[in-house]
Coordinates of C-alpha atoms and ligand atoms in Angstrom, one line a residue:
M38 CA 74.2 0.0 145.3
I39 CA 71.0 1.9 145.7
C40 CA 72.1 4.4 143.1
N41 CA 72.3 1.9 140.3
D42 CA 68.9 0.9 140.9
K43 CA 66.9 3.6 139.2
E44 CA 64.2 1.5 137.9
A45 CA 63.3 -0.1 141.1
I46 CA 63.3 3.3 142.9
D47 CA 61.0 4.6 140.2
Y48 CA 58.7 1.7 140.8
M49 CA 58.6 2.1 144.5
V50 CA 57.8 5.8 144.1
E51 CA 55.0 4.9 141.6
E52 CA 53.6 2.4 144.0
A53 CA 53.9 4.6 147.1
N54 CA 52.2 7.4 145.2
T55 CA 49.0 5.4 145.1
Y56 CA 48.7 6.0 148.9
T57 CA 48.2 9.7 148.5
K58 CA 44.5 9.3 147.9
D59 CA 44.1 8.2 151.6
G60 CA 46.0 11.3 153.0
R61 CA 45.3 15.1 153.4
V62 CA 47.4 18.1 153.1
A63 CA 47.8 19.9 156.5
D64 CA 45.4 22.9 156.7
Y65 CA 45.8 24.3 160.2
I66 CA 48.5 26.6 158.7
P67 CA 46.4 28.2 156.0
A68 CA 49.4 28.6 153.5
L69 CA 50.0 24.8 153.5
K70 CA 46.6 24.0 152.1
V71 CA 47.6 24.9 148.5
A72 CA 50.1 21.9 148.3
D73 CA 49.4 19.3 145.6
P74 CA 48.3 16.2 147.4
D75 CA 49.3 13.7 144.7
T76 CA 53.0 14.6 144.6
L77 CA 55.8 12.3 145.8
S78 CA 59.4 12.8 145.2
V79 CA 62.5 11.3 146.7
A80 CA 66.4 12.0 146.7
I81 CA 68.9 9.6 148.1
Y82 CA 72.6 10.3 148.8
E83 CA 74.6 7.2 148.9
N84 CA 77.9 8.6 149.2
E85 CA 79.6 12.0 148.9
K86 CA 78.7 12.4 145.2
T87 CA 76.0 10.0 144.1
C88 CA 72.5 11.2 144.5
I89 CA 69.5 9.2 143.0
T90 CA 66.2 11.0 142.5
A91 CA 62.6 10.2 141.4
G92 CA 59.6 12.5 141.0
N93 CA 60.0 16.3 140.8
T94 CA 62.9 16.9 143.1
E95 CA 63.0 20.6 142.1
E96 CA 59.9 21.3 143.9
T97 CA 60.5 23.1 147.2
F98 CA 58.5 22.9 150.5
T99 CA 58.9 24.2 153.9
L100 CA 60.8 22.2 156.6
Q101 CA 58.2 22.6 159.4
S102 CA 59.2 20.2 162.2
I103 CA 62.2 18.9 160.3
S104 CA 63.9 22.2 161.4
K105 CA 63.6 21.0 164.9
V106 CA 66.6 18.7 164.3
L107 CA 68.6 21.5 162.9
T108 CA 67.9 24.0 165.9
L109 CA 68.6 21.2 168.3
A110 CA 72.0 20.7 166.6
L111 CA 72.8 24.5 166.8
A112 CA 71.5 24.9 170.3
L113 CA 73.7 21.9 171.4
M114 CA 76.6 23.4 169.7
D115 CA 76.0 26.9 171.2
R116 CA 75.2 25.9 174.8
G117 CA 76.3 22.3 175.4
E118 CA 74.3 19.3 176.5
D119 CA 74.1 20.2 180.3
E120 CA 72.3 23.4 179.5
V121 CA 70.1 22.3 176.7
F122 CA 68.9 19.2 178.6
S123 CA 68.1 21.3 181.8
R124 CA 65.4 22.8 179.8
V125 CA 64.1 20.1 177.6
G126 CA 64.0 16.3 178.3
M127 CA 64.8 13.2 176.4
E128 CA 61.7 11.2 176.6
P129 CA 59.1 10.3 174.0
T130 CA 55.5 11.5 174.9
G131 CA 53.1 9.4 172.8
D132 CA 51.1 12.5 172.4
P133 CA 50.4 14.6 169.3
F134 CA 53.2 17.2 168.6
N135 CA 51.4 20.3 169.7
S136 CA 49.9 18.7 172.9
M137 CA 50.1 20.7 176.1
I138 CA 49.0 17.9 178.5
K139 CA 52.4 16.6 179.7
L140 CA 53.7 20.2 180.2
E141 CA 51.1 20.7 182.9
T142 CA 51.0 17.0 184.3
H143 CA 54.8 16.6 184.6
S144 CA 57.0 18.0 187.2
P145 CA 59.1 20.0 186.6
S146 CA 57.1 21.7 183.8
R147 CA 59.7 21.3 181.1
P148 CA 58.9 19.7 177.7
L149 CA 59.6 16.0 177.4
N150 CA 61.7 16.1 174.4
P151 CA 63.0 18.5 171.6
M152 CA 60.9 17.1 168.8
I153 CA 57.5 18.2 170.1
N154 CA 56.5 21.8 169.7
A155 CA 57.0 22.9 173.4
G156 CA 60.4 21.2 173.3
A157 CA 61.4 22.8 170.0
L158 CA 60.2 26.3 171.1
A159 CA 62.4 25.9 174.3
V160 CA 65.4 24.8 172.0
T161 CA 64.9 27.6 169.5
S162 CA 65.0 30.1 172.5
M163 CA 68.5 28.9 173.3
I164 CA 70.1 29.6 169.9
Y165 CA 72.7 32.3 170.4
G166 CA 72.0 35.8 168.9
S167 CA 70.9 39.2 170.0
S168 CA 68.1 39.5 167.7
V169 CA 65.5 37.3 165.7
D170 CA 67.3 38.3 162.5
E171 CA 70.7 37.2 164.0
K172 CA 69.5 33.9 165.2
L173 CA 67.7 33.2 162.1
G174 CA 70.8 34.2 160.1
R175 CA 72.9 31.8 162.0
L176 CA 70.4 29.0 161.4
L177 CA 70.3 29.6 157.6
A178 CA 74.1 29.8 157.5
F179 CA 74.3 26.4 159.1
I180 CA 71.7 25.1 156.7
H181 CA 73.8 26.6 153.7
E182 CA 76.8 25.0 155.0
L183 CA 75.2 21.5 155.3
T184 CA 73.5 21.6 152.0
G185 CA 76.1 23.7 150.0
N186 CA 72.8 25.5 148.8
S187 CA 73.3 29.2 149.7
S188 CA 70.0 30.1 147.9
I189 CA 68.0 28.5 150.8
R190 CA 65.7 31.2 152.4
Y191 CA 62.4 31.1 154.4
D192 CA 59.1 31.5 152.6
E193 CA 57.5 34.6 153.9
K194 CA 54.0 33.7 153.0
V195 CA 54.1 30.6 155.1
A196 CA 56.0 32.1 158.0
K197 CA 53.3 34.9 158.1
S198 CA 50.4 32.4 157.7
E199 CA 51.7 30.4 160.6
Y200 CA 52.6 33.4 162.9
E201 CA 49.0 34.7 162.5
T202 CA 47.5 31.5 163.4
A203 CA 49.9 30.0 166.1
D204 CA 47.9 30.5 169.2
L205 CA 48.6 27.0 170.4
N206 CA 52.4 27.5 170.1
R207 CA 51.7 30.9 171.8
S208 CA 50.1 29.3 174.7
L209 CA 52.7 26.7 175.1
S210 CA 55.3 29.5 175.1
Y211 CA 53.5 31.5 177.6
F212 CA 53.1 28.4 179.9
M213 CA 56.8 27.8 179.7
K214 CA 57.8 31.4 180.3
Q215 CA 55.7 31.3 183.4
H216 CA 57.6 28.3 184.6
G217 CA 61.0 29.7 183.7
V218 CA 61.8 27.2 180.8
I219 CA 62.2 30.2 178.4
E220 CA 63.0 33.8 178.9
D221 CA 62.5 35.3 175.5
E222 CA 59.6 37.6 174.6
V223 CA 57.1 35.2 173.4
E224 CA 56.2 37.2 170.3
H225 CA 59.9 37.3 169.2
L226 CA 60.2 33.5 169.9
L227 CA 57.2 33.0 167.7
E228 CA 58.5 35.0 164.9
L229 CA 61.8 33.1 164.9
Y230 CA 60.1 29.7 165.3
T231 CA 57.6 30.2 162.4
K232 CA 60.5 31.6 160.3
Q233 CA 62.5 28.5 161.0
C234 CA 59.6 26.2 160.2
A235 CA 59.1 28.1 156.9
I236 CA 62.7 27.6 155.6
E237 CA 62.3 26.2 152.0
V238 CA 64.3 23.3 150.7
N239 CA 63.9 20.5 148.2
C240 CA 64.4 16.8 148.5
R241 CA 68.1 16.8 147.5
D242 CA 68.8 19.4 150.3
L243 CA 67.1 17.2 152.8
A244 CA 68.9 14.0 151.7
K245 CA 72.2 15.8 151.9
I246 CA 71.6 17.0 155.5
G247 CA 70.3 13.5 156.2
Y248 CA 73.4 12.0 154.8
I249 CA 75.7 14.3 157.1
I250 CA 73.8 13.4 160.2
A251 CA 74.0 9.7 159.1
N252 CA 77.8 10.0 158.6
E253 CA 79.2 11.4 161.7
G254 CA 78.3 14.9 161.0
K255 CA 81.0 15.4 158.4
H256 CA 80.7 17.7 155.4
V257 CA 79.7 15.6 152.3
E258 CA 82.5 16.9 149.9
S259 CA 85.4 18.0 152.3
Q260 CA 84.8 15.4 155.2
R261 CA 85.1 18.4 157.5
P262 CA 83.1 18.1 160.6
I263 CA 80.1 20.4 160.6
I264 CA 78.2 18.8 163.5
P265 CA 80.2 17.1 166.2
L266 CA 79.9 13.3 166.3
H267 CA 78.3 13.1 169.8
I268 CA 75.6 15.6 168.6
A269 CA 74.9 13.8 165.3
R270 CA 74.4 10.8 167.7
I271 CA 71.9 12.6 169.8
L272 CA 70.1 13.9 166.8
K273 CA 69.6 10.2 165.2
T274 CA 68.5 9.0 168.6
F275 CA 65.8 11.6 168.9
M276 CA 64.9 10.7 165.2
V277 CA 64.3 7.2 166.3
T278 CA 62.5 7.8 169.5
C279 CA 60.4 10.8 168.6
G280 CA 60.9 11.7 165.1
M281 CA 57.7 10.5 163.5
Y282 CA 55.3 11.9 165.9
N283 CA 53.4 9.5 167.9
A284 CA 53.9 6.9 165.2
S285 CA 57.6 6.7 166.1
G286 CA 57.3 3.2 167.7
E287 CA 55.4 1.6 164.7
F288 CA 57.8 3.4 162.3
A289 CA 60.8 1.8 164.2
I290 CA 59.3 -1.5 163.7
R291 CA 58.1 -1.2 160.0
V292 CA 61.1 0.9 158.8
G293 CA 63.8 1.2 161.4
I294 CA 65.6 4.3 160.1
P295 CA 66.2 7.4 162.1
A296 CA 63.9 9.9 160.5
K297 CA 62.1 13.3 161.1
S298 CA 58.9 14.3 159.3
G299 CA 57.3 17.7 159.2
V300 CA 53.5 18.6 158.5
S301 CA 54.4 20.1 155.0
G302 CA 54.9 16.4 154.0
G303 CA 58.8 16.3 154.2
I304 CA 60.7 13.4 155.7
M305 CA 64.4 13.4 156.2
A306 CA 66.0 10.0 157.0
S307 CA 69.5 9.0 158.1
V308 CA 70.8 5.4 157.9
P309 CA 73.9 5.5 160.2
Y310 CA 77.0 5.2 158.3
G311 CA 74.8 4.7 155.2
V312 CA 72.3 6.7 153.0
G313 CA 70.6 10.1 153.6
I314 CA 67.1 10.3 152.2
G315 CA 64.8 13.3 151.4
I316 CA 61.2 12.8 150.7
Y317 CA 58.3 15.1 149.8
G318 CA 54.8 14.0 149.7
P319 CA 52.3 16.5 151.2
A320 CA 49.3 14.2 151.7
L321 CA 49.5 13.3 155.4
D322 CA 48.2 10.5 157.4
D323 CA 46.2 11.1 160.8
K324 CA 49.3 11.5 162.8
G325 CA 50.9 14.1 160.5
N326 CA 53.4 12.0 158.6
S327 CA 53.5 12.0 154.7
I328 CA 51.4 8.9 153.9
A329 CA 53.1 8.0 150.7
G330 CA 56.5 8.9 152.3
M331 CA 56.1 6.4 155.1
R332 CA 55.0 3.7 152.5
L333 CA 58.1 4.5 150.4
L334 CA 60.5 4.3 153.4
E335 CA 59.1 1.0 154.3
S336 CA 59.7 -0.3 150.7
L337 CA 63.2 1.1 150.7
S338 CA 64.0 -0.4 154.1
Q339 CA 62.7 -3.8 153.0
R340 CA 64.5 -3.9 149.6
Y341 CA 67.8 -2.5 150.8
D342 CA 67.9 -3.9 154.2
L343 CA 68.2 -0.5 155.9
S344 CA 66.7 -1.1 159.4
I345 CA 69.1 -0.4 162.0
F346 CA 67.6 -3.0 164.3
Ligands
LIG667 N1 55.2 24.8 162.3 C1 54.6 23.6 162.6 C2 53.9 23.8 164.0 O1 54.5 24.2 165.0 C3 55.4 22.4 162.6 C4 54.8 21.2 163.0 C5 55.2 20.0 162.4 O2 55.7 20.0 161.2 O3 55.1 19.0 163.0 O4 52.7 23.5 164.2

């Protein structure tokens, strides 16, 4: 039982924390610059009740790209696989998350997968709702249901900061609009996307969502299905093939756990039929993954034999 091993977890966090000195917090979204680069915290749900934590797990941070997993779940529940995958592909790119290159060189011009920015923007545009507020409200309600934490909101400062500087995401959206991948007004889509990325959680929230995705999409306490099984499987598969940016292959070899990271330094990991893990460590490596978080997941995987491969 991982949850009886508090001393070992504390030690692993301490050891992984020494890696933060080699990372840098994201600064292309101005509001993310203020994060403390030396922080590292983790929460692990091992079963419906037990959660082990280390570090300051009360600290909140924004989901950023981790939100892509949740919008994909919602869009798949709203529209079904056929429609979603007619607009976004299923293949990893090997390119940075905000790259435009494959959109232009591939035919048809649809994004290769839902975990890169272009694909996530296309997915977000498929969430049902007649306004930005309604769509965001549905996403937040879904997150409240998953976490049991109804105080989760988006951080207005981070959303505004990203919205004002999101010219690359704007250009991806305009490109996709020209090619018929999205129909929304680009500014409405950008408003929704930047708010979705700015949803604020703590490690416990992430670990709980990770646990639900790991365990057939069933609600932690009631076992009621929240995410249909086949969708939970799709989410985990994308987490393996494209969840850790263009380091997903190396991560699969070294760690072997379906996971999704975000540029705020969060990582959500789901061991199928096993634990859910939430990590926060804002110092990033050159691919955009939490540098200490990656190290910690490697240690956890080795010690508890968590690789799915
Ligand atoms: N909001 C960020 C962006 O679109 C998310 C990127 C990430 O976490 O990978 O640039």
